[in-house]
PDB file of C-alpha atoms and ligand atoms in Angstrom:
ATOM      1  CA  UNK A   1    -261.066 -29.542 -57.798  1.00 73.00           C
ATOM      2  CA  UNK A   2    -262.035 -27.023 -55.119  1.00 84.00           C
ATOM      3  CA  UNK A   3    -261.116 -27.651 -51.496  1.00 87.00           C
ATOM      4  CA  UNK A   4    -263.973 -28.963 -49.361  1.00 87.00           C
ATOM      5  CA  UNK A   5    -264.338 -26.245 -46.687  1.00 87.00           C
ATOM      6  CA  UNK A   6    -265.956 -28.632 -44.162  1.00 86.00           C
ATOM      7  CA  UNK A   7    -262.860 -30.846 -44.008  1.00 89.00           C
ATOM      8  CA  UNK A   8    -260.514 -28.095 -42.894  1.00 92.00           C
ATOM      9  CA  UNK A   9    -262.044 -26.614 -39.735  1.00 92.00           C
ATOM     10  CA  UNK A  10    -259.552 -25.831 -37.003  1.00 93.00           C
ATOM     11  CA  UNK A  11    -262.252 -26.420 -34.374  1.00 94.00           C
ATOM     12  CA  UNK A  12    -263.936 -29.850 -34.333  1.00 93.00           C
ATOM     13  CA  UNK A  13    -266.390 -31.614 -31.981  1.00 91.00           C
ATOM     14  CA  UNK A  14    -264.915 -34.152 -29.546  1.00 89.00           C
ATOM     15  CA  UNK A  15    -266.769 -37.004 -31.271  1.00 87.00           C
ATOM     16  CA  UNK A  16    -265.507 -36.124 -34.760  1.00 86.00           C
ATOM     17  CA  UNK A  17    -264.208 -38.871 -37.031  1.00 83.00           C
ATOM     18  CA  UNK A  18    -261.981 -36.303 -38.834  1.00 85.00           C
ATOM     19  CA  UNK A  19    -261.840 -37.636 -42.417  1.00 88.00           C
ATOM     20  CA  UNK A  20    -258.822 -35.578 -43.467  1.00 95.00           C
ATOM     21  CA  UNK A  21    -257.071 -36.811 -46.629  1.00 96.00           C
ATOM     22  CA  UNK A  22    -254.077 -39.104 -46.240  1.00 97.00           C
ATOM     23  CA  UNK A  23    -250.672 -37.467 -46.901  1.00 95.00           C
ATOM     24  CA  UNK A  24    -249.262 -40.714 -48.341  1.00 95.00           C
ATOM     25  CA  UNK A  25    -251.848 -42.350 -50.618  1.00 94.00           C
ATOM     26  CA  UNK A  26    -254.224 -40.720 -53.068  1.00 84.00           C
ATOM     27  CA  UNK A  27    -257.580 -42.068 -51.881  1.00 92.00           C
ATOM     28  CA  UNK A  28    -257.272 -42.747 -48.142  1.00 96.00           C
ATOM     29  CA  UNK A  29    -259.061 -40.810 -45.413  1.00 96.00           C
ATOM     30  CA  UNK A  30    -257.665 -40.452 -41.895  1.00 96.00           C
ATOM     31  CA  UNK A  31    -259.878 -41.783 -39.082  1.00 95.00           C
ATOM     32  CA  UNK A  32    -259.312 -41.776 -35.317  1.00 94.00           C
ATOM     33  CA  UNK A  33    -257.797 -45.096 -34.249  1.00 94.00           C
ATOM     34  CA  UNK A  34    -259.832 -46.950 -31.563  1.00 93.00           C
ATOM     35  CA  UNK A  35    -258.899 -45.312 -28.258  1.00 92.00           C
ATOM     36  CA  UNK A  36    -256.666 -42.947 -30.219  1.00 93.00           C
ATOM     37  CA  UNK A  37    -257.954 -39.700 -28.655  1.00 94.00           C
ATOM     38  CA  UNK A  38    -256.377 -38.703 -25.310  1.00 95.00           C
ATOM     39  CA  UNK A  39    -257.424 -35.692 -23.220  1.00 94.00           C
ATOM     40  CA  UNK A  40    -255.513 -34.435 -20.201  1.00 93.00           C
ATOM     41  CA  UNK A  41    -255.879 -31.536 -17.772  1.00 91.00           C
ATOM     42  CA  UNK A  42    -252.547 -30.181 -16.518  1.00 91.00           C
ATOM     43  CA  UNK A  43    -251.907 -30.016 -12.758  1.00 91.00           C
ATOM     44  CA  UNK A  44    -251.937 -26.205 -12.622  1.00 90.00           C
ATOM     45  CA  UNK A  45    -255.464 -26.208 -14.080  1.00 87.00           C
ATOM     46  CA  UNK A  46    -256.785 -29.082 -11.912  1.00 86.00           C
ATOM     47  CA  UNK A  47    -255.444 -27.434  -8.726  1.00 86.00           C
ATOM     48  CA  UNK A  48    -257.105 -24.121  -9.610  1.00 85.00           C
ATOM     49  CA  UNK A  49    -260.582 -25.726  -9.329  1.00 85.00           C
ATOM     50  CA  UNK A  50    -260.329 -25.155  -5.533  1.00 85.00           C
ATOM     51  CA  UNK A  51    -259.769 -21.429  -5.930  1.00 86.00           C
ATOM     52  CA  UNK A  52    -262.776 -19.278  -4.993  1.00 87.00           C
ATOM     53  CA  UNK A  53    -262.502 -17.252  -8.216  1.00 87.00           C
ATOM     54  CA  UNK A  54    -262.509 -20.426 -10.387  1.00 84.00           C
ATOM     55  CA  UNK A  55    -264.956 -20.550 -13.296  1.00 83.00           C
ATOM     56  CA  UNK A  56    -265.549 -23.318 -15.883  1.00 75.00           C
ATOM     57  CA  UNK A  57    -263.805 -21.190 -18.549  1.00 77.00           C
ATOM     58  CA  UNK A  58    -260.583 -21.398 -16.523  1.00 80.00           C
ATOM     59  CA  UNK A  59    -260.074 -25.075 -17.355  1.00 83.00           C
ATOM     60  CA  UNK A  60    -257.093 -25.861 -19.614  1.00 88.00           C
ATOM     61  CA  UNK A  61    -256.977 -29.194 -21.396  1.00 92.00           C
ATOM     62  CA  UNK A  62    -254.550 -30.723 -23.875  1.00 96.00           C
ATOM     63  CA  UNK A  63    -255.320 -33.513 -26.326  1.00 96.00           C
ATOM     64  CA  UNK A  64    -253.639 -35.695 -28.900  1.00 97.00           C
ATOM     65  CA  UNK A  65    -255.187 -37.961 -31.522  1.00 96.00           C
ATOM     66  CA  UNK A  66    -253.759 -40.840 -33.516  1.00 97.00           C
ATOM     67  CA  UNK A  67    -255.369 -41.051 -36.940  1.00 97.00           C
ATOM     68  CA  UNK A  68    -254.914 -43.977 -39.279  1.00 97.00           C
ATOM     69  CA  UNK A  69    -255.472 -44.067 -43.053  1.00 97.00           C
ATOM     70  CA  UNK A  70    -258.517 -46.184 -43.921  1.00 96.00           C
ATOM     71  CA  UNK A  71    -256.885 -47.608 -47.065  1.00 95.00           C
ATOM     72  CA  UNK A  72    -255.690 -50.919 -45.593  1.00 92.00           C
ATOM     73  CA  UNK A  73    -252.482 -51.367 -47.638  1.00 95.00           C
ATOM     74  CA  UNK A  74    -251.410 -47.799 -46.706  1.00 97.00           C
ATOM     75  CA  UNK A  75    -252.240 -47.478 -43.003  1.00 96.00           C
ATOM     76  CA  UNK A  76    -250.365 -44.143 -42.658  1.00 97.00           C
ATOM     77  CA  UNK A  77    -250.395 -42.736 -39.119  1.00 97.00           C
ATOM     78  CA  UNK A  78    -250.909 -38.997 -38.521  1.00 97.00           C
ATOM     79  CA  UNK A  79    -250.764 -37.366 -35.096  1.00 97.00           C
ATOM     80  CA  UNK A  80    -252.780 -34.279 -34.232  1.00 97.00           C
ATOM     81  CA  UNK A  81    -252.305 -32.206 -31.098  1.00 97.00           C
ATOM     82  CA  UNK A  82    -254.156 -29.285 -29.617  1.00 97.00           C
ATOM     83  CA  UNK A  83    -256.141 -27.801 -26.775  1.00 95.00           C
ATOM     84  CA  UNK A  84    -259.784 -27.225 -25.929  1.00 92.00           C
ATOM     85  CA  UNK A  85    -261.916 -24.238 -26.743  1.00 91.00           C
ATOM     86  CA  UNK A  86    -265.425 -23.378 -25.577  1.00 87.00           C
ATOM     87  CA  UNK A  87    -267.963 -22.517 -28.299  1.00 87.00           C
ATOM     88  CA  UNK A  88    -271.638 -21.575 -28.229  1.00 84.00           C
ATOM     89  CA  UNK A  89    -274.033 -24.352 -29.246  1.00 84.00           C
ATOM     90  CA  UNK A  90    -277.499 -24.025 -30.752  1.00 80.00           C
ATOM     91  CA  UNK A  91    -280.022 -26.451 -29.235  1.00 79.00           C
ATOM     92  CA  UNK A  92    -283.624 -27.166 -30.323  1.00 77.00           C
ATOM     93  CA  UNK A  93    -285.937 -26.878 -27.300  1.00 75.00           C
ATOM     94  CA  UNK A  94    -289.242 -28.801 -26.964  1.00 74.00           C
ATOM     95  CA  UNK A  95    -291.225 -26.011 -28.671  1.00 76.00           C
ATOM     96  CA  UNK A  96    -289.071 -26.177 -31.768  1.00 75.00           C
ATOM     97  CA  UNK A  97    -287.345 -22.923 -30.862  1.00 77.00           C
ATOM     98  CA  UNK A  98    -283.614 -22.660 -31.240  1.00 75.00           C
ATOM     99  CA  UNK A  99    -281.982 -21.922 -27.930  1.00 74.00           C
ATOM    100  CA  UNK A 100    -278.636 -20.188 -28.057  1.00 75.00           C
ATOM    101  CA  UNK A 101    -276.328 -19.776 -25.135  1.00 74.00           C
ATOM    102  CA  UNK A 102    -275.434 -23.383 -24.375  1.00 79.00           C
ATOM    103  CA  UNK A 103    -271.683 -23.901 -24.370  1.00 82.00           C
ATOM    104  CA  UNK A 104    -269.611 -26.874 -25.339  1.00 85.00           C
ATOM    105  CA  UNK A 105    -265.943 -27.783 -25.380  1.00 88.00           C
ATOM    106  CA  UNK A 106    -264.468 -28.571 -28.802  1.00 92.00           C
ATOM    107  CA  UNK A 107    -261.018 -29.617 -29.990  1.00 95.00           C
ATOM    108  CA  UNK A 108    -258.765 -26.943 -31.491  1.00 95.00           C
ATOM    109  CA  UNK A 109    -256.187 -28.495 -33.812  1.00 96.00           C
ATOM    110  CA  UNK A 110    -252.801 -26.824 -33.283  1.00 96.00           C
ATOM    111  CA  UNK A 111    -250.541 -29.138 -35.298  1.00 97.00           C
ATOM    112  CA  UNK A 112    -250.609 -32.191 -37.592  1.00 97.00           C
ATOM    113  CA  UNK A 113    -247.755 -34.466 -38.662  1.00 96.00           C
ATOM    114  CA  UNK A 114    -247.288 -35.646 -41.328  1.00 96.00           C
ATOM    115  CA  UNK A 115    -249.541 -32.866 -42.590  1.00 96.00           C
ATOM    116  CA  UNK A 116    -252.620 -33.844 -44.635  1.00 96.00           C
ATOM    117  CA  UNK A 117    -252.491 -32.222 -48.096  1.00 96.00           C
ATOM    118  CA  UNK A 118    -254.930 -29.349 -48.671  1.00 95.00           C
ATOM    119  CA  UNK A 119    -254.685 -30.423 -52.297  1.00 95.00           C
ATOM    120  CA  UNK A 120    -252.805 -33.190 -54.032  1.00 93.00           C
ATOM    121  CA  UNK A 121    -249.138 -32.362 -54.632  1.00 94.00           C
ATOM    122  CA  UNK A 122    -248.462 -33.730 -58.116  1.00 94.00           C
ATOM    123  CA  UNK A 123    -245.129 -35.411 -58.784  1.00 93.00           C
ATOM    124  CA  UNK A 124    -244.954 -33.226 -61.899  1.00 94.00           C
ATOM    125  CA  UNK A 125    -244.518 -30.082 -59.752  1.00 96.00           C
ATOM    126  CA  UNK A 126    -240.883 -28.869 -59.495  1.00 97.00           C
ATOM    127  CA  UNK A 127    -239.127 -30.002 -56.247  1.00 97.00           C
ATOM    128  CA  UNK A 128    -239.014 -26.452 -54.818  1.00 97.00           C
ATOM    129  CA  UNK A 129    -242.745 -26.004 -55.360  1.00 97.00           C
ATOM    130  CA  UNK A 130    -243.460 -29.373 -53.709  1.00 97.00           C
ATOM    131  CA  UNK A 131    -241.268 -28.521 -50.716  1.00 97.00           C
ATOM    132  CA  UNK A 132    -242.883 -25.116 -50.165  1.00 96.00           C
ATOM    133  CA  UNK A 133    -246.391 -26.592 -50.433  1.00 96.00           C
ATOM    134  CA  UNK A 134    -245.593 -29.274 -47.838  1.00 95.00           C
ATOM    135  CA  UNK A 135    -244.418 -26.559 -45.446  1.00 96.00           C
ATOM    136  CA  UNK A 136    -247.523 -24.445 -46.156  1.00 95.00           C
ATOM    137  CA  UNK A 137    -249.781 -27.432 -45.382  1.00 96.00           C
ATOM    138  CA  UNK A 138    -248.000 -27.947 -42.036  1.00 96.00           C
ATOM    139  CA  UNK A 139    -248.290 -24.270 -41.139  1.00 95.00           C
ATOM    140  CA  UNK A 140    -252.007 -24.182 -41.988  1.00 95.00           C
ATOM    141  CA  UNK A 141    -252.819 -25.548 -38.521  1.00 95.00           C
ATOM    142  CA  UNK A 142    -250.362 -23.335 -36.660  1.00 93.00           C
ATOM    143  CA  UNK A 143    -250.313 -19.887 -38.167  1.00 90.00           C
ATOM    144  CA  UNK A 144    -252.404 -18.628 -41.102  1.00 88.00           C
ATOM    145  CA  UNK A 145    -250.014 -15.717 -41.817  1.00 87.00           C
ATOM    146  CA  UNK A 146    -247.008 -18.061 -41.949  1.00 89.00           C
ATOM    147  CA  UNK A 147    -248.988 -20.417 -44.215  1.00 91.00           C
ATOM    148  CA  UNK A 148    -249.758 -17.550 -46.597  1.00 88.00           C
ATOM    149  CA  UNK A 149    -246.084 -16.511 -46.589  1.00 88.00           C
ATOM    150  CA  UNK A 150    -245.198 -20.064 -47.712  1.00 92.00           C
ATOM    151  CA  UNK A 151    -247.851 -19.939 -50.433  1.00 91.00           C
ATOM    152  CA  UNK A 152    -246.294 -16.726 -51.702  1.00 89.00           C
ATOM    153  CA  UNK A 153    -242.904 -18.481 -51.751  1.00 92.00           C
ATOM    154  CA  UNK A 154    -244.566 -21.354 -53.651  1.00 94.00           C
ATOM    155  CA  UNK A 155    -245.815 -18.897 -56.274  1.00 91.00           C
ATOM    156  CA  UNK A 156    -242.322 -17.307 -56.479  1.00 92.00           C
ATOM    157  CA  UNK A 157    -240.845 -20.796 -56.993  1.00 95.00           C
ATOM    158  CA  UNK A 158    -243.357 -21.521 -59.770  1.00 93.00           C
ATOM    159  CA  UNK A 159    -242.630 -18.143 -61.457  1.00 92.00           C
ATOM    160  CA  UNK A 160    -238.854 -18.793 -61.241  1.00 95.00           C
ATOM    161  CA  UNK A 161    -239.388 -22.225 -62.788  1.00 94.00           C
ATOM    162  CA  UNK A 162    -241.472 -20.604 -65.552  1.00 91.00           C
ATOM    163  CA  UNK A 163    -238.608 -18.107 -66.101  1.00 92.00           C
ATOM    164  CA  UNK A 164    -240.754 -15.053 -65.342  1.00 92.00           C
ATOM    165  CA  UNK A 165    -238.426 -12.016 -64.957  1.00 93.00           C
ATOM    166  CA  UNK A 166    -237.589 -10.699 -61.484  1.00 93.00           C
ATOM    167  CA  UNK A 167    -236.547  -7.233 -62.626  1.00 94.00           C
ATOM    168  CA  UNK A 168    -237.635  -4.700 -65.186  1.00 91.00           C
ATOM    169  CA  UNK A 169    -236.348  -1.501 -66.741  1.00 91.00           C
ATOM    170  CA  UNK A 170    -238.402   1.515 -65.713  1.00 89.00           C
ATOM    171  CA  UNK A 171    -239.153   4.487 -67.985  1.00 91.00           C
ATOM    172  CA  UNK A 172    -235.948   6.183 -66.800  1.00 91.00           C
ATOM    173  CA  UNK A 173    -233.868   3.204 -67.897  1.00 91.00           C
ATOM    174  CA  UNK A 174    -233.247   2.041 -64.311  1.00 93.00           C
ATOM    175  CA  UNK A 175    -233.485  -1.616 -63.212  1.00 94.00           C
ATOM    176  CA  UNK A 176    -236.260  -2.193 -60.680  1.00 93.00           C
ATOM    177  CA  UNK A 177    -237.056  -5.367 -58.744  1.00 94.00           C
ATOM    178  CA  UNK A 178    -240.549  -6.638 -59.481  1.00 93.00           C
ATOM    179  CA  UNK A 179    -242.709  -7.511 -56.506  1.00 89.00           C
ATOM    180  CA  UNK A 180    -244.768 -10.702 -56.475  1.00 87.00           C
ATOM    181  CA  UNK A 181    -247.944  -9.054 -57.749  1.00 86.00           C
ATOM    182  CA  UNK A 182    -246.056  -7.484 -60.690  1.00 89.00           C
ATOM    183  CA  UNK A 183    -244.479 -10.860 -61.543  1.00 90.00           C
ATOM    184  CA  UNK A 184    -247.881 -12.592 -61.409  1.00 87.00           C
ATOM    185  CA  UNK A 185    -249.278  -9.874 -63.676  1.00 87.00           C
ATOM    186  CA  UNK A 186    -246.435 -10.444 -66.155  1.00 89.00           C
ATOM    187  CA  UNK A 187    -247.058 -14.213 -66.036  1.00 87.00           C
ATOM    188  CA  UNK A 188    -250.812 -14.077 -66.497  1.00 84.00           C
ATOM    189  CA  UNK A 189    -250.879 -11.412 -69.242  1.00 82.00           C
ATOM    190  CA  UNK A 190    -252.009 -13.142 -72.393  1.00 73.00           C
ATOM    191  CA  UNK A 191    -251.903 -16.617 -70.803  1.00 74.00           C
ATOM    192  CA  UNK A 192    -254.693 -19.128 -71.306  1.00 70.00           C
ATOM    193  CA  UNK A 193    -257.179 -18.916 -68.403  1.00 66.00           C
ATOM    194  CA  UNK A 194    -255.717 -15.520 -67.499  1.00 70.00           C
ATOM    195  CA  UNK A 195    -258.919 -14.587 -65.624  1.00 69.00           C
ATOM    196  CA  UNK A 196    -258.647 -17.582 -63.303  1.00 67.00           C
ATOM    197  CA  UNK A 197    -254.883 -17.163 -62.912  1.00 71.00           C
ATOM    198  CA  UNK A 198    -255.457 -13.544 -61.973  1.00 71.00           C
ATOM    199  CA  UNK A 199    -256.707 -14.911 -58.622  1.00 74.00           C
ATOM    200  CA  UNK A 200    -253.081 -15.710 -57.847  1.00 78.00           C
ATOM    201  CA  UNK A 201    -252.661 -12.021 -57.187  1.00 76.00           C
ATOM    202  CA  UNK A 202    -254.822 -12.484 -54.089  1.00 76.00           C
ATOM    203  CA  UNK A 203    -252.042 -14.635 -52.662  1.00 75.00           C
ATOM    204  CA  UNK A 204    -249.634 -11.767 -53.264  1.00 69.00           C
ATOM    205  CA  UNK A 205    -251.959  -9.406 -51.421  1.00 73.00           C
ATOM    206  CA  UNK A 206    -253.192 -11.712 -48.649  1.00 74.00           C
ATOM    207  CA  UNK A 207    -251.992 -11.003 -45.158  1.00 65.00           C
ATOM    208  CA  UNK A 208    -249.335  -8.535 -46.185  1.00 61.00           C
ATOM    209  CA  UNK A 209    -250.086  -6.409 -43.138  1.00 59.00           C
ATOM    210  CA  UNK A 210    -248.863  -9.097 -40.731  1.00 53.00           C
ATOM    211  CA  UNK A 211    -250.588 -10.215 -37.559  1.00 53.00           C
ATOM    212  CA  UNK A 212    -253.923 -11.982 -37.615  1.00 58.00           C
ATOM    213  CA  UNK A 213    -255.356 -10.318 -40.682  1.00 70.00           C
ATOM    214  CA  UNK A 214    -255.618 -13.520 -42.751  1.00 80.00           C
ATOM    215  CA  UNK A 215    -259.149 -14.763 -43.210  1.00 83.00           C
ATOM    216  CA  UNK A 216    -259.326 -18.560 -43.549  1.00 85.00           C
ATOM    217  CA  UNK A 217    -261.992 -18.250 -46.273  1.00 85.00           C
ATOM    218  CA  UNK A 218    -259.622 -16.082 -48.348  1.00 84.00           C
ATOM    219  CA  UNK A 219    -256.792 -18.503 -47.648  1.00 88.00           C
ATOM    220  CA  UNK A 220    -258.821 -21.475 -48.951  1.00 90.00           C
ATOM    221  CA  UNK A 221    -259.890 -19.432 -52.011  1.00 87.00           C
ATOM    222  CA  UNK A 222    -256.213 -18.702 -52.683  1.00 86.00           C
ATOM    223  CA  UNK A 223    -255.387 -22.412 -52.383  1.00 91.00           C
ATOM    224  CA  UNK A 224    -258.098 -23.250 -54.933  1.00 90.00           C
ATOM    225  CA  UNK A 225    -256.550 -20.816 -57.412  1.00 88.00           C
ATOM    226  CA  UNK A 226    -253.045 -22.102 -56.727  1.00 91.00           C
ATOM    227  CA  UNK A 227    -254.099 -25.721 -57.284  1.00 93.00           C
ATOM    228  CA  UNK A 228    -255.831 -24.733 -60.535  1.00 89.00           C
ATOM    229  CA  UNK A 229    -252.739 -22.843 -61.734  1.00 89.00           C
ATOM    230  CA  UNK A 230    -250.188 -25.504 -60.759  1.00 92.00           C
ATOM    231  CA  UNK A 231    -252.118 -28.432 -62.210  1.00 91.00           C
ATOM    232  CA  UNK A 232    -252.809 -26.431 -65.385  1.00 88.00           C
ATOM    233  CA  UNK A 233    -249.106 -25.643 -65.792  1.00 89.00           C
ATOM    234  CA  UNK A 234    -247.518 -28.931 -64.738  1.00 91.00           C
ATOM    235  CA  UNK A 235    -250.122 -31.670 -65.132  1.00 88.00           C
ATOM    236  CA  UNK A 236    -251.810 -30.701 -68.405  1.00 80.00           C
ATOM    237  CA  UNK A 237    -248.633 -31.569 -70.346  1.00 70.00           C
ATOM    238  CA  UNK A 238    -248.615 -35.120 -69.053  1.00 64.00           C
ATOM    239  CA  UNK A 239    -252.385 -35.433 -69.570  1.00 62.00           C
ATOM    240  CA  UNK A 240    -252.019 -34.135 -73.147  1.00 65.00           C
ATOM    241  CA  UNK A 241    -249.115 -36.536 -73.737  1.00 65.00           C
ATOM    242  CA  UNK A 242    -251.206 -39.453 -72.473  1.00 64.00           C
ATOM    243  CA  UNK A 243    -254.134 -38.368 -74.668  1.00 66.00           C
ATOM    244  CA  UNK A 244    -251.838 -38.121 -77.701  1.00 70.00           C
ATOM    245  CA  UNK A 245    -250.417 -41.582 -76.942  1.00 71.00           C
ATOM    246  CA  UNK A 246    -253.927 -43.051 -76.735  1.00 67.00           C
ATOM    247  CA  UNK A 247    -254.913 -41.314 -79.948  1.00 70.00           C
ATOM    248  CA  UNK A 248    -251.848 -42.707 -81.704  1.00 73.00           C
ATOM    249  CA  UNK A 249    -252.710 -46.230 -80.611  1.00 70.00           C
ATOM    250  CA  UNK A 250    -254.345 -48.226 -83.354  1.00 63.00           C
ATOM    251  CA  UNK A 251    -257.415 -50.244 -82.385  1.00 61.00           C
ATOM    252  CA  UNK A 252    -256.446 -53.734 -81.269  1.00 57.00           C
ATOM    253  CA  UNK A 253    -252.857 -52.823 -80.290  1.00 54.00           C
TER     254      UNK A 253
HETATM  255 ZN1   ZN B   1    -253.125 -43.618 -46.949  1.00 66.31          ZN
END
């Protein structure tokens, strides 16, 4: 299942209901608890309003939101924190023309705990893979480059679990360490769905230059490929086993 891009914006309107997936149960969505959104302006910002060089853009605000899972028996609580950002807003004027230039404050999410899953972490995934994914999902809100680094570690953990070699002999008979992209190439060569799995290489290449060079669209694409690969490797066995069990069942048993 591909990740719904609209759910994972870092900037959201103040009146949003969120709707992020619950980290604890499979079907729940997280909604703002009544009165659960708090906005505050720090003293240093409020005092600056009196300064002659003050402009509306100078305002700093902090917010926190308490979200609750809408599946009643679960009721998980997730806290989000962040600050405000000003964005341009398009407004329809009376003549049906779109007017650009209006500005509005929106919430920027800086952190979420416990972190909503960008995709479901199956209990069939090896513990190291599960751990790395949980960290990646937390870092998603804080630092895209750090999130990508964790996704690369997740792929390394999966390749280790699949016993993909870490070293190779070069043509001169010398041992060479294989980088992540080479290991992915070795894993996908000849594998079923090798075309789709080839997308894993994007994770190896994403954001390798450091800094802010990670595009969130690329990051979400990489997550789609990773989910496809992990569920294909670790969940298909249990699905096949269940199918075989059903097939073996005689009618009426
Ligand atoms: Zn829940």
